[in-house]
Amino acid sequence: MEPEYASAAGSGPSAQAQPASPLRDHSRHNLHASSPVRSPVWSPKSRVTYSDRFIPSRAAAARLDYSILDREMATSDVLKQATDREDLNPAYNLLLRSELLGSSCPGPISPDKVQQLEQLRAPASPGKSLFRFKRGDVHSPHGGPAAQSPFVVSPVGDDTAAGSPFASPRRAQRKIARAPFKVLDAPSLADDFYLNLVDWSSQNVLAVGLGSCVYLWSATSSTVTKLCELVHPDHVCSVEWSKRGTYLSVGTNGGPPGGKVQIWDVAKLKLLRTLEGHRGRVGTQAWGSHVLCTGSRDRHILQRDIRCPEHFVAKLVGHRSEVCGLKWSPDDRQLASGGNDNQLYIWSLPSSSPVYKFSDHTAAVKAIAWSPHQHSLLASGGGTADRCIRFWNTATGVPLNCIDTGSQVCNISWSKNANEIVSTHGYSQNQVIIWKYPSMAKLATLTGHTLRVLYLAVSPDGQTIVTGAGDETLRFWSVFPSAKSAGPDTTVASMNRTTIR
């Protein structure tokens, strides 16, 4: 509500007789007869100039004599109005009277009223505070009790998570289901540590290699499609989706001269190319933007540009045993490779020599994962004789941390929605563990597989993982939080147990 002002024109009797008008001109003011400022002599010839400025007249206020009696009368009127309010008590009225009139308040005051007044005026005693908790176990560095901080804003004591009004409420710990919400039977799913037979595309389609066949399972409709079947005795050794999810590369065991790589157009269910070059089975693959790298038992890594007619454009030689792990960095600038020779190499293409060689693992390195949250952060896991997850800075070549998991590390994957890691394990726990990075605290341990959890893939929305084992089952777990921004619908349909073929 806007403040109201009374002009000097309303001080005379004539002004009171005039009705109030919302369009009243406030620029006309009569000069008070007793104003200390000498009024000009008015004559018919004198010319009065009116202005739109509102200058309140304080002439009447200048004559007021603020004596003790006048102040007492004015205060009595205020107290009389205050006593009419239900929320004011006599003690407050007494305090108001004393503060307005000072210590020389006229009139007798009873001793009990004086004591009550002093209690209202006196500051709260720190030892007898009614609404402040006292912590006896907190002491200052000098030996005495810790002094109360002058910046404390909580009325009940120190600014803790519960007492400070500015502290954000404690976030409830996320609950992770300990049982899979869906199970797929996958007959002939190989129990081989060096193979990679499960991958989940950005189009929400799961590719699984079962024996000599590749099957596609749609997570939205639960429909199963048979993509291809190799000629016996050839069998599938690895499957890998391109980044857009339109092409699927299938690594095979092959015959003489060696393993092959087939490129399939999934939408048309059509074989586009068959790439050769390896002299052993192709157990691991990694898609870049347009470059496909394949690792083989022949210890070599072939770099294939699918836009070129050649089968491969470069050969990376460094490992002394089978290459079982390959992963491109998120920016496609570095390639990490792990082998059965216990070595972890970092390649920066087009160079044919590794940038870094890490020899800290004491068993085969198959589990490799790049962090989507921190540049040049790589995680790797070792086999049965190692059992460790190690972290590396691939920009400087410095090892960062090492965690002993207690069992064989088969796969590692990073959550894209949170700074968390999932790892799958073999001998001897056969478990799935969710870790919080960088503290590496265990958020959940999932069990259900009866054999080594050799295969792992993450859904495109980053919330669901699928794990595969030699027990010929694929289990779906909801382990990671959702993204902040809503994306396309990538939910997994049907919660009943079904068969992938």
One Martini backbone bead per residue (centre of mass of N, CA, C, O) as a GRO file, in nm:
protein
  501
    1MET     BB    1   0.095   0.036   0.024
    2GLU     BB    2   0.077   0.350  -0.018
    3PRO     BB    3   0.169   0.639   0.103
    4GLU     BB    4   0.041   0.903   0.299
    5TYR     BB    5  -0.031   1.251   0.240
    6ALA     BB    6  -0.058   1.574   0.403
    7SER     BB    7  -0.150   1.876   0.331
    8ALA     BB    8  -0.179   2.213   0.409
    9ALA     BB    9  -0.473   2.247   0.292
   10GLY     BB   10  -0.598   2.055   0.541
   11SER     BB   11  -0.577   2.265   0.809
   12GLY     BB   12  -0.839   2.405   0.756
   13PRO     BB   13  -1.178   2.460   0.764
   14SER     BB   14  -1.227   2.485   0.459
   15ALA     BB   15  -1.101   2.208   0.386
   16GLN     BB   16  -1.313   2.030   0.541
   17ALA     BB   17  -1.568   2.109   0.359
   18GLN     BB   18  -1.433   1.968   0.137
   19PRO     BB   19  -1.450   1.735  -0.079
   20ALA     BB   20  -1.312   1.452  -0.168
   21SER     BB   21  -1.076   1.406  -0.442
   22PRO     BB   22  -0.903   1.217  -0.678
   23LEU     BB   23  -0.842   1.510  -0.845
   24ARG     BB   24  -0.675   1.659  -0.656
   25ASP     BB   25  -0.488   1.947  -0.622
   26HIS     BB   26  -0.153   1.943  -0.477
   27SER     BB   27  -0.027   2.238  -0.572
   28ARG     BB   28  -0.214   2.379  -0.358
   29HIS     BB   29  -0.108   2.622  -0.104
   30ASN     BB   30  -0.146   2.746   0.208
   31LEU     BB   31  -0.038   2.991   0.407
   32HIS     BB   32   0.049   3.014   0.717
   33ALA     BB   33   0.006   3.252   0.950
   34SER     BB   34   0.236   3.124   1.165
   35SER     BB   35   0.476   3.132   0.997
   36PRO     BB   36   0.817   3.190   1.017
   37VAL     BB   37   0.771   3.271   0.734
   38ARG     BB   38   0.741   3.543   0.554
   39SER     BB   39   0.474   3.677   0.404
   40PRO     BB   40   0.360   3.796   0.135
   41VAL     BB   41   0.204   4.062   0.004
   42TRP     BB   42  -0.114   4.088  -0.102
   43SER     BB   43  -0.226   4.161  -0.435
   44PRO     BB   44  -0.396   4.207  -0.720
   45LYS     BB   45  -0.109   4.236  -0.879
   46SER     BB   46  -0.019   3.988  -0.781
   47ARG     BB   47   0.168   3.694  -0.872
   48VAL     BB   48   0.082   3.353  -0.877
   49THR     BB   49   0.284   3.057  -0.860
   50TYR     BB   50   0.245   2.736  -0.971
   51SER     BB   51   0.326   2.402  -0.867
   52ASP     BB   52   0.404   2.041  -0.877
   53ARG     BB   53   0.520   2.064  -0.605
   54PHE     BB   54   0.549   1.894  -0.288
   55ILE     BB   55   0.533   2.096   0.013
   56PRO     BB   56   0.544   2.049   0.326
   57SER     BB   57   0.406   2.173   0.621
   58ARG     BB   58   0.591   2.267   0.942
   59ALA     BB   59   0.460   2.488   1.119
   60ALA     BB   60   0.300   2.328   1.331
   61ALA     BB   61   0.545   2.159   1.434
   62ALA     BB   62   0.720   2.403   1.539
   63ARG     BB   63   0.514   2.471   1.794
   64LEU     BB   64   0.582   2.226   1.940
   65ASP     BB   65   0.593   2.105   2.282
   66TYR     BB   66   0.828   1.871   2.406
   67SER     BB   67   0.721   1.755   2.671
   68ILE     BB   68   0.666   1.534   2.912
   69LEU     BB   69   0.357   1.544   2.886
   70ASP     BB   70   0.337   1.508   2.580
   71ARG     BB   71   0.481   1.235   2.572
   72GLU     BB   72   0.289   1.086   2.758
   73MET     BB   73   0.038   1.124   2.586
   74ALA     BB   74   0.144   0.994   2.331
   75THR     BB   75   0.213   0.722   2.465
   76SER     BB   76  -0.068   0.656   2.573
   77ASP     BB   77  -0.195   0.624   2.295
   78VAL     BB   78  -0.018   0.391   2.200
   79LEU     BB   79  -0.084   0.197   2.436
   80LYS     BB   80  -0.387   0.190   2.393
   81GLN     BB   81  -0.369   0.059   2.112
   82ALA     BB   82  -0.196  -0.190   2.197
   83THR     BB   83  -0.396  -0.315   2.412
   84ASP     BB   84  -0.610  -0.399   2.189
   85ARG     BB   85  -0.421  -0.614   2.129
   86GLU     BB   86  -0.380  -0.964   2.159
   87ASP     BB   87  -0.048  -0.989   2.114
   88LEU     BB   88  -0.028  -0.805   2.372
   89ASN     BB   89   0.137  -0.756   2.673
   90PRO     BB   90   0.220  -0.600   2.963
   91ALA     BB   91   0.525  -0.633   2.926
   92TYR     BB   92   0.541  -0.494   2.652
   93ASN     BB   93   0.418  -0.226   2.738
   94LEU     BB   94   0.637  -0.158   2.944
   95LEU     BB   95   0.872  -0.158   2.743
   96LEU     BB   96   0.763   0.060   2.555
   97ARG     BB   97   0.741   0.284   2.766
   98SER     BB   98   1.041   0.287   2.850
   99GLU     BB   99   1.167   0.340   2.563
  100LEU     BB  100   1.017   0.613   2.510
  101LEU     BB  101   1.071   0.760   2.813
  102GLY     BB  102   1.266   0.611   2.969
  103SER     BB  103   1.388   0.591   3.296
  104SER     BB  104   1.185   0.853   3.359
  105CYS     BB  105   0.924   0.715   3.422
  106PRO     BB  106   0.627   0.789   3.504
  107GLY     BB  107   0.526   0.642   3.765
  108PRO     BB  108   0.454   0.367   3.926
  109ILE     BB  109   0.654   0.065   3.986
  110SER     BB  110   0.658  -0.242   4.036
  111PRO     BB  111   0.887  -0.479   4.127
  112ASP     BB  112   0.791  -0.702   3.925
  113LYS     BB  113   0.806  -0.517   3.676
  114VAL     BB  114   1.104  -0.451   3.692
  115GLN     BB  115   1.205  -0.745   3.665
  116GLN     BB  116   1.067  -0.797   3.390
  117LEU     BB  117   1.210  -0.572   3.240
  118GLU     BB  118   1.503  -0.674   3.282
  119GLN     BB  119   1.460  -0.948   3.134
  120LEU     BB  120   1.396  -0.821   2.857
  121ARG     BB  121   1.668  -0.655   2.833
  122ALA     BB  122   1.836  -0.885   2.885
  123PRO     BB  123   2.055  -1.096   2.781
  124ALA     BB  124   2.116  -1.402   2.696
  125SER     BB  125   2.227  -1.671   2.853
  126PRO     BB  126   2.446  -1.915   2.755
  127GLY     BB  127   2.364  -2.129   2.991
  128LYS     BB  128   2.022  -2.054   2.959
  129SER     BB  129   1.938  -2.148   2.690
  130LEU     BB  130   1.650  -2.268   2.539
  131PHE     BB  131   1.729  -2.273   2.197
  132ARG     BB  132   2.022  -2.408   2.272
  133PHE     BB  133   2.263  -2.621   2.201
  134LYS     BB  134   2.505  -2.802   2.394
  135ARG     BB  135   2.853  -2.867   2.331
  136GLY     BB  136   3.084  -3.041   2.534
  137ASP     BB  137   3.297  -3.169   2.301
  138VAL     BB  138   3.375  -2.875   2.224
  139HIS     BB  139   3.695  -2.729   2.154
  140SER     BB  140   3.939  -2.530   2.166
  141PRO     BB  141   4.280  -2.494   2.105
  142HIS     BB  142   4.311  -2.364   2.417
  143GLY     BB  143   4.090  -2.566   2.594
  144GLY     BB  144   3.828  -2.446   2.570
  145PRO     BB  145   3.538  -2.367   2.480
  146ALA     BB  146   3.376  -2.319   2.206
  147ALA     BB  147   3.293  -2.063   2.023
  148GLN     BB  148   3.053  -1.889   1.888
  149SER     BB  149   2.965  -1.820   1.587
  150PRO     BB  150   2.882  -1.518   1.419
  151PHE     BB  151   2.750  -1.694   1.156
  152VAL     BB  152   2.514  -1.801   1.299
  153VAL     BB  153   2.160  -1.876   1.192
  154SER     BB  154   2.069  -2.075   1.390
  155PRO     BB  155   1.840  -2.113   1.664
  156VAL     BB  156   1.983  -2.422   1.757
  157GLY     BB  157   2.280  -2.356   1.656
  158ASP     BB  158   2.470  -2.502   1.469
  159ASP     BB  159   2.559  -2.537   1.127
  160THR     BB  160   2.405  -2.790   1.012
  161ALA     BB  161   2.231  -3.003   0.814
  162ALA     BB  162   1.977  -2.953   1.023
  163GLY     BB  163   2.013  -2.631   1.120
  164SER     BB  164   2.050  -2.505   0.845
  165PRO     BB  165   1.871  -2.315   0.610
  166PHE     BB  166   2.110  -2.337   0.376
  167ALA     BB  167   2.109  -2.631   0.381
  168SER     BB  168   2.095  -2.898   0.208
  169PRO     BB  169   1.938  -3.168   0.172
  170ARG     BB  170   1.979  -3.490   0.220
  171ARG     BB  171   2.048  -3.729   0.003
  172ALA     BB  172   1.918  -4.003  -0.093
  173GLN     BB  173   1.999  -4.315  -0.125
  174ARG     BB  174   2.037  -4.514  -0.377
  175LYS     BB  175   1.849  -4.775  -0.504
  176ILE     BB  176   1.960  -5.111  -0.574
  177ALA     BB  177   1.882  -5.374  -0.735
  178ARG     BB  178   1.958  -5.726  -0.659
  179ALA     BB  179   1.779  -5.797  -0.909
  180PRO     BB  180   1.680  -5.895  -1.198
  181PHE     BB  181   1.422  -5.789  -1.438
  182LYS     BB  182   1.571  -5.976  -1.658
  183VAL     BB  183   1.573  -6.291  -1.854
  184LEU     BB  184   1.792  -6.454  -2.090
  185ASP     BB  185   1.817  -6.714  -2.296
  186ALA     BB  186   2.159  -6.835  -2.410
  187PRO     BB  187   2.241  -7.052  -2.615
  188SER     BB  188   2.584  -7.100  -2.666
  189LEU     BB  189   2.732  -6.928  -2.462
  190ALA     BB  190   3.047  -6.864  -2.428
  191ASP     BB  191   3.323  -6.975  -2.205
  192ASP     BB  192   3.525  -6.701  -2.290
  193PHE     BB  193   3.746  -6.458  -2.200
  194TYR     BB  194   3.842  -6.352  -2.513
  195LEU     BB  195   3.553  -6.271  -2.569
  196ASN     BB  196   3.292  -6.061  -2.760
  197LEU     BB  197   2.926  -6.123  -2.760
  198VAL     BB  198   2.822  -5.830  -2.648
  199ASP     BB  199   2.597  -5.562  -2.774
  200TRP     BB  200   2.480  -5.214  -2.753
  201SER     BB  201   2.293  -4.997  -2.918
  202SER     BB  202   2.170  -4.674  -2.998
  203GLN     BB  203   1.891  -4.839  -3.103
  204ASN     BB  204   1.816  -5.067  -2.889
  205VAL     BB  205   2.013  -5.316  -2.975
  206LEU     BB  206   2.091  -5.656  -2.931
  207ALA     BB  207   2.398  -5.829  -2.968
  208VAL     BB  208   2.445  -6.193  -3.023
  209GLY     BB  209   2.677  -6.459  -2.986
  210LEU     BB  210   2.577  -6.796  -3.100
  211GLY     BB  211   2.814  -6.953  -3.205
  212SER     BB  212   2.730  -6.924  -3.556
  213CYS     BB  213   2.541  -6.689  -3.450
  214VAL     BB  214   2.339  -6.385  -3.497
  215TYR     BB  215   2.151  -6.185  -3.271
  216LEU     BB  216   1.857  -5.973  -3.250
  217TRP     BB  217   1.745  -5.762  -2.975
  218SER     BB  218   1.466  -5.585  -2.890
  219ALA     BB  219   1.403  -5.374  -2.617
  220THR     BB  220   1.106  -5.265  -2.700
  221SER     BB  221   0.972  -5.556  -2.836
  222SER     BB  222   1.120  -5.845  -2.802
  223THR     BB  223   1.253  -5.906  -3.069
  224VAL     BB  224   1.385  -6.163  -3.286
  225THR     BB  225   1.685  -6.166  -3.496
  226LYS     BB  226   1.843  -6.324  -3.761
  227LEU     BB  227   2.134  -6.234  -3.919
  228CYS     BB  228   2.341  -6.491  -3.900
  229GLU     BB  229   2.530  -6.779  -4.048
  230LEU     BB  230   2.787  -6.977  -4.020
  231VAL     BB  231   3.013  -7.188  -4.140
  232HIS     BB  232   3.099  -7.485  -4.073
  233PRO     BB  233   3.326  -7.431  -3.800
  234ASP     BB  234   3.247  -7.154  -3.770
  235HIS     BB  235   3.263  -6.868  -3.535
  236VAL     BB  236   3.183  -6.641  -3.300
  237CYS     BB  237   3.397  -6.375  -3.133
  238SER     BB  238   3.261  -6.090  -3.224
  239VAL     BB  239   3.082  -5.780  -3.141
  240GLU     BB  240   3.013  -5.450  -3.312
  241TRP     BB  241   2.903  -5.132  -3.298
  242SER     BB  242   2.834  -4.860  -3.428
  243LYS     BB  243   2.765  -4.546  -3.320
  244ARG     BB  244   2.476  -4.537  -3.483
  245GLY     BB  245   2.364  -4.844  -3.527
  246THR     BB  246   2.383  -4.953  -3.846
  247TYR     BB  247   2.642  -5.126  -3.786
  248LEU     BB  248   2.783  -5.465  -3.792
  249SER     BB  249   3.054  -5.633  -3.651
  250VAL     BB  250   3.203  -5.959  -3.731
  251GLY     BB  251   3.395  -6.184  -3.558
  252THR     BB  252   3.601  -6.457  -3.654
  253ASN     BB  253   3.773  -6.755  -3.675
  254GLY     BB  254   3.800  -6.917  -3.912
  255GLY     BB  255   4.029  -6.999  -4.153
  256PRO     BB  256   4.214  -7.035  -4.390
  257PRO     BB  257   4.416  -6.776  -4.303
  258GLY     BB  258   4.174  -6.657  -4.105
  259GLY     BB  259   4.024  -6.418  -3.964
  260LYS     BB  260   3.718  -6.234  -3.992
  261VAL     BB  261   3.526  -5.939  -4.114
  262GLN     BB  262   3.189  -5.840  -4.085
  263ILE     BB  263   2.967  -5.615  -4.263
  264TRP     BB  264   2.648  -5.495  -4.148
  265ASP     BB  265   2.321  -5.421  -4.251
  266VAL     BB  266   2.059  -5.412  -4.039
  267ALA     BB  267   1.812  -5.298  -4.192
  268LYS     BB  268   1.876  -5.514  -4.448
  269LEU     BB  269   2.027  -5.772  -4.384
  270LYS     BB  270   2.329  -5.701  -4.505
  271LEU     BB  271   2.622  -5.784  -4.662
  272LEU     BB  272   2.894  -5.574  -4.740
  273ARG     BB  273   3.166  -5.695  -4.597
  274THR     BB  274   3.493  -5.868  -4.616
  275LEU     BB  275   3.759  -5.882  -4.386
  276GLU     BB  276   4.104  -5.914  -4.391
  277GLY     BB  277   4.449  -6.014  -4.220
  278HIS     BB  278   4.421  -6.233  -4.024
  279ARG     BB  279   4.568  -6.540  -3.844
  280GLY     BB  280   4.324  -6.515  -3.639
  281ARG     BB  281   4.114  -6.460  -3.419
  282VAL     BB  282   3.843  -6.220  -3.359
  283GLY     BB  283   3.796  -6.095  -3.024
  284THR     BB  284   3.824  -5.774  -3.094
  285GLN     BB  285   3.660  -5.442  -3.101
  286ALA     BB  286   3.668  -5.089  -3.247
  287TRP     BB  287   3.484  -4.800  -3.286
  288GLY     BB  288   3.486  -4.522  -3.460
  289SER     BB  289   3.383  -4.307  -3.678
  290HIS     BB  290   3.550  -4.472  -3.948
  291VAL     BB  291   3.716  -4.668  -3.757
  292LEU     BB  292   3.832  -5.008  -3.748
  293CYS     BB  293   3.940  -5.211  -3.481
  294THR     BB  294   4.135  -5.519  -3.467
  295GLY     BB  295   4.178  -5.812  -3.264
  296SER     BB  296   4.416  -6.086  -3.222
  297ARG     BB  297   4.590  -6.387  -3.187
  298ASP     BB  298   4.834  -6.263  -3.373
  299ARG     BB  299   4.901  -5.974  -3.202
  300HIS     BB  300   4.729  -5.782  -3.381
  301ILE     BB  301   4.640  -5.451  -3.515
  302LEU     BB  302   4.377  -5.340  -3.722
  303GLN     BB  303   4.331  -5.071  -3.946
  304ARG     BB  304   3.999  -4.972  -4.062
  305ASP     BB  305   3.876  -4.815  -4.355
  306ILE     BB  306   3.554  -4.825  -4.482
  307ARG     BB  307   3.619  -4.620  -4.733
  308CYS     BB  308   3.819  -4.829  -4.821
  309PRO     BB  309   3.921  -5.101  -5.017
  310GLU     BB  310   4.096  -5.188  -4.814
  311HIS     BB  311   4.134  -5.398  -4.542
  312PHE     BB  312   4.388  -5.219  -4.448
  313VAL     BB  313   4.601  -4.931  -4.329
  314ALA     BB  314   4.708  -5.063  -4.050
  315LYS     BB  315   4.971  -5.189  -3.823
  316LEU     BB  316   4.978  -5.300  -3.482
  317VAL     BB  317   5.285  -5.356  -3.302
  318GLY     BB  318   5.343  -5.519  -2.952
  319HIS     BB  319   5.219  -5.765  -2.880
  320ARG     BB  320   5.290  -6.116  -2.743
  321SER     BB  321   4.976  -6.164  -2.752
  322GLU     BB  322   4.663  -6.174  -2.726
  323VAL     BB  323   4.408  -5.963  -2.823
  324CYS     BB  324   4.129  -5.868  -2.579
  325GLY     BB  325   4.143  -5.536  -2.582
  326LEU     BB  326   3.931  -5.254  -2.703
  327LYS     BB  327   3.950  -4.877  -2.692
  328TRP     BB  328   3.810  -4.581  -2.750
  329SER     BB  329   3.812  -4.269  -2.712
  330PRO     BB  330   3.575  -4.021  -2.710
  331ASP     BB  331   3.772  -3.848  -2.930
  332ASP     BB  332   3.947  -4.050  -3.116
  333ARG     BB  333   4.276  -4.026  -3.024
  334GLN     BB  334   4.271  -4.296  -2.855
  335LEU     BB  335   4.412  -4.630  -2.804
  336ALA     BB  336   4.322  -4.916  -2.618
  337SER     BB  337   4.525  -5.208  -2.524
  338GLY     BB  338   4.482  -5.558  -2.444
  339GLY     BB  339   4.660  -5.849  -2.316
  340ASN     BB  340   4.795  -6.174  -2.249
  341ASP     BB  341   5.077  -6.010  -2.161
  342ASN     BB  342   4.985  -5.782  -1.939
  343GLN     BB  343   4.932  -5.542  -2.137
  344LEU     BB  344   4.911  -5.174  -2.172
  345TYR     BB  345   4.815  -4.975  -2.449
  346ILE     BB  346   4.889  -4.651  -2.606
  347TRP     BB  347   4.740  -4.500  -2.891
  348SER     BB  348   4.839  -4.256  -3.158
  349LEU     BB  349   4.694  -4.184  -3.427
  350PRO     BB  350   4.909  -4.285  -3.694
  351SER     BB  351   5.082  -4.422  -3.507
  352SER     BB  352   5.276  -4.743  -3.474
  353SER     BB  353   5.340  -4.649  -3.179
  354PRO     BB  354   5.335  -4.648  -2.858
  355VAL     BB  355   5.307  -4.415  -2.606
  356TYR     BB  356   5.222  -4.635  -2.386
  357LYS     BB  357   5.345  -4.866  -2.122
  358PHE     BB  358   5.170  -5.097  -1.918
  359SER     BB  359   5.302  -5.337  -1.646
  360ASP     BB  360   5.123  -5.385  -1.371
  361HIS     BB  361   4.995  -5.620  -1.462
  362THR     BB  362   4.954  -5.997  -1.387
  363ALA     BB  363   4.735  -6.014  -1.623
  364ALA     BB  364   4.500  -6.016  -1.827
  365VAL     BB  365   4.374  -5.749  -2.051
  366LYS     BB  366   4.026  -5.677  -2.106
  367ALA     BB  367   3.942  -5.449  -1.919
  368ILE     BB  368   3.809  -5.144  -2.070
  369ALA     BB  369   3.776  -4.781  -1.975
  370TRP     BB  370   3.643  -4.470  -2.047
  371SER     BB  371   3.593  -4.158  -1.940
  372PRO     BB  372   3.317  -3.924  -1.982
  373HIS     BB  373   3.420  -3.694  -1.750
  374GLN     BB  374   3.740  -3.741  -1.803
  375HIS     BB  375   4.018  -3.661  -1.942
  376SER     BB  376   4.237  -3.929  -1.979
  377LEU     BB  377   4.061  -4.157  -1.834
  378LEU     BB  378   4.162  -4.488  -1.730
  379ALA     BB  379   4.038  -4.825  -1.713
  380SER     BB  380   4.166  -5.141  -1.570
  381GLY     BB  381   4.166  -5.508  -1.587
  382GLY     BB  382   4.248  -5.808  -1.433
  383GLY     BB  383   4.290  -6.118  -1.385
  384THR     BB  384   4.331  -6.375  -1.168
  385ALA     BB  385   4.638  -6.282  -1.082
  386ASP     BB  386   4.533  -5.976  -1.014
  387ARG     BB  387   4.229  -5.829  -0.950
  388CYS     BB  388   4.265  -5.534  -1.071
  389ILE     BB  389   4.194  -5.183  -1.062
  390ARG     BB  390   4.313  -4.937  -1.288
  391PHE     BB  391   4.441  -4.597  -1.308
  392TRP     BB  392   4.483  -4.351  -1.580
  393ASN     BB  393   4.698  -4.104  -1.732
  394THR     BB  394   4.721  -4.054  -2.081
  395ALA     BB  395   4.871  -3.768  -2.089
  396THR     BB  396   5.122  -3.861  -1.873
  397GLY     BB  397   5.149  -4.173  -1.766
  398VAL     BB  398   4.998  -4.186  -1.485
  399PRO     BB  399   4.931  -4.347  -1.209
  400LEU     BB  400   4.650  -4.335  -0.976
  401ASN     BB  401   4.514  -4.631  -0.913
  402CYS     BB  402   4.438  -4.922  -0.685
  403ILE     BB  403   4.210  -5.212  -0.688
  404ASP     BB  404   4.122  -5.486  -0.496
  405THR     BB  405   3.860  -5.719  -0.574
  406GLY     BB  406   3.920  -6.057  -0.542
  407SER     BB  407   3.873  -6.093  -0.862
  408GLN     BB  408   3.814  -6.144  -1.171
  409VAL     BB  409   3.840  -5.916  -1.444
  410CYS     BB  410   3.623  -5.882  -1.727
  411ASN     BB  411   3.468  -5.595  -1.684
  412ILE     BB  412   3.423  -5.244  -1.789
  413SER     BB  413   3.206  -4.959  -1.697
  414TRP     BB  414   3.080  -4.639  -1.762
  415SER     BB  415   2.891  -4.392  -1.653
  416LYS     BB  416   2.715  -4.119  -1.814
  417ASN     BB  417   2.537  -4.002  -1.550
  418ALA     BB  418   2.775  -4.097  -1.358
  419ASN     BB  419   3.052  -4.139  -1.126
  420GLU     BB  420   3.050  -4.460  -1.228
  421ILE     BB  421   3.110  -4.820  -1.185
  422VAL     BB  422   3.122  -5.130  -1.366
  423SER     BB  423   3.188  -5.473  -1.266
  424THR     BB  424   3.300  -5.790  -1.376
  425HIS     BB  425   3.323  -6.137  -1.252
  426GLY     BB  426   3.494  -6.423  -1.165
  427TYR     BB  427   3.721  -6.563  -1.020
  428SER     BB  428   3.506  -6.662  -0.753
  429GLN     BB  429   3.228  -6.476  -0.750
  430ASN     BB  430   3.035  -6.391  -0.986
  431GLN     BB  431   3.008  -6.064  -1.004
  432VAL     BB  432   2.851  -5.740  -0.952
  433ILE     BB  433   2.993  -5.404  -0.940
  434ILE     BB  434   2.934  -5.091  -0.778
  435TRP     BB  435   3.104  -4.781  -0.819
  436LYS     BB  436   3.259  -4.498  -0.663
  437TYR     BB  437   3.388  -4.214  -0.809
  438PRO     BB  438   3.707  -4.208  -0.647
  439SER     BB  439   3.657  -4.388  -0.381
  440MET     BB  440   3.560  -4.689  -0.435
  441ALA     BB  441   3.280  -4.742  -0.338
  442LYS     BB  442   3.038  -4.965  -0.262
  443LEU     BB  443   2.703  -4.977  -0.375
  444ALA     BB  444   2.697  -5.275  -0.514
  445THR     BB  445   2.616  -5.637  -0.506
  446LEU     BB  446   2.573  -5.870  -0.770
  447THR     BB  447   2.382  -6.171  -0.793
  448GLY     BB  448   2.328  -6.500  -1.013
  449HIS     BB  449   2.555  -6.608  -1.141
  450THR     BB  450   2.731  -6.931  -1.191
  451LEU     BB  451   2.936  -6.786  -1.374
  452ARG     BB  452   3.126  -6.609  -1.547
  453VAL     BB  453   3.123  -6.255  -1.613
  454LEU     BB  454   3.207  -6.189  -1.949
  455TYR     BB  455   2.961  -5.989  -2.014
  456LEU     BB  456   2.906  -5.637  -2.129
  457ALA     BB  457   2.632  -5.389  -2.136
  458VAL     BB  458   2.494  -5.068  -2.229
  459SER     BB  459   2.252  -4.868  -2.245
  460PRO     BB  460   2.172  -4.572  -2.409
  461ASP     BB  461   2.062  -4.435  -2.128
  462GLY     BB  462   2.255  -4.556  -1.880
  463GLN     BB  463   2.080  -4.760  -1.670
  464THR     BB  464   2.132  -5.032  -1.818
  465ILE     BB  465   2.242  -5.368  -1.781
  466VAL     BB  466   2.415  -5.642  -1.941
  467THR     BB  467   2.475  -5.987  -1.862
  468GLY     BB  468   2.713  -6.252  -1.930
  469ALA     BB  469   2.739  -6.618  -1.928
  470GLY     BB  470   2.813  -6.962  -1.912
  471ASP     BB  471   2.499  -7.011  -1.814
  472GLU     BB  472   2.317  -6.900  -2.055
  473THR     BB  473   2.272  -6.589  -1.961
  474LEU     BB  474   2.076  -6.282  -1.957
  475ARG     BB  475   2.108  -5.993  -1.749
  476PHE     BB  476   1.898  -5.734  -1.615
  477TRP     BB  477   2.003  -5.413  -1.485
  478SER     BB  478   1.928  -5.150  -1.248
  479VAL     BB  479   2.198  -4.909  -1.163
  480PHE     BB  480   2.161  -4.631  -1.295
  481PRO     BB  481   2.101  -4.322  -1.335
  482SER     BB  482   1.944  -4.076  -1.475
  483ALA     BB  483   1.917  -3.835  -1.677
  484LYS     BB  484   1.843  -3.501  -1.668
  485SER     BB  485   1.769  -3.537  -1.961
  486ALA     BB  486   1.537  -3.619  -2.173
  487GLY     BB  487   1.502  -3.886  -2.390
  488PRO     BB  488   1.466  -4.143  -2.552
  489ASP     BB  489   1.304  -4.435  -2.568
  490THR     BB  490   1.492  -4.710  -2.374
  491THR     BB  491   1.327  -4.931  -2.282
  492VAL     BB  492   1.260  -5.245  -2.133
  493ALA     BB  493   1.082  -5.500  -2.233
  494SER     BB  494   0.965  -5.730  -2.068
  495MET     BB  495   0.981  -5.938  -1.759
  496ASN     BB  496   1.009  -6.202  -1.878
  497ARG     BB  497   1.121  -6.512  -1.942
  498THR     BB  498   1.337  -6.563  -2.219
  499THR     BB  499   1.437  -6.638  -2.553
  500ILE     BB  500   1.670  -6.550  -2.805
  501ARG     BB  501   1.585  -6.841  -2.991
   0.00000   0.00000   0.00000
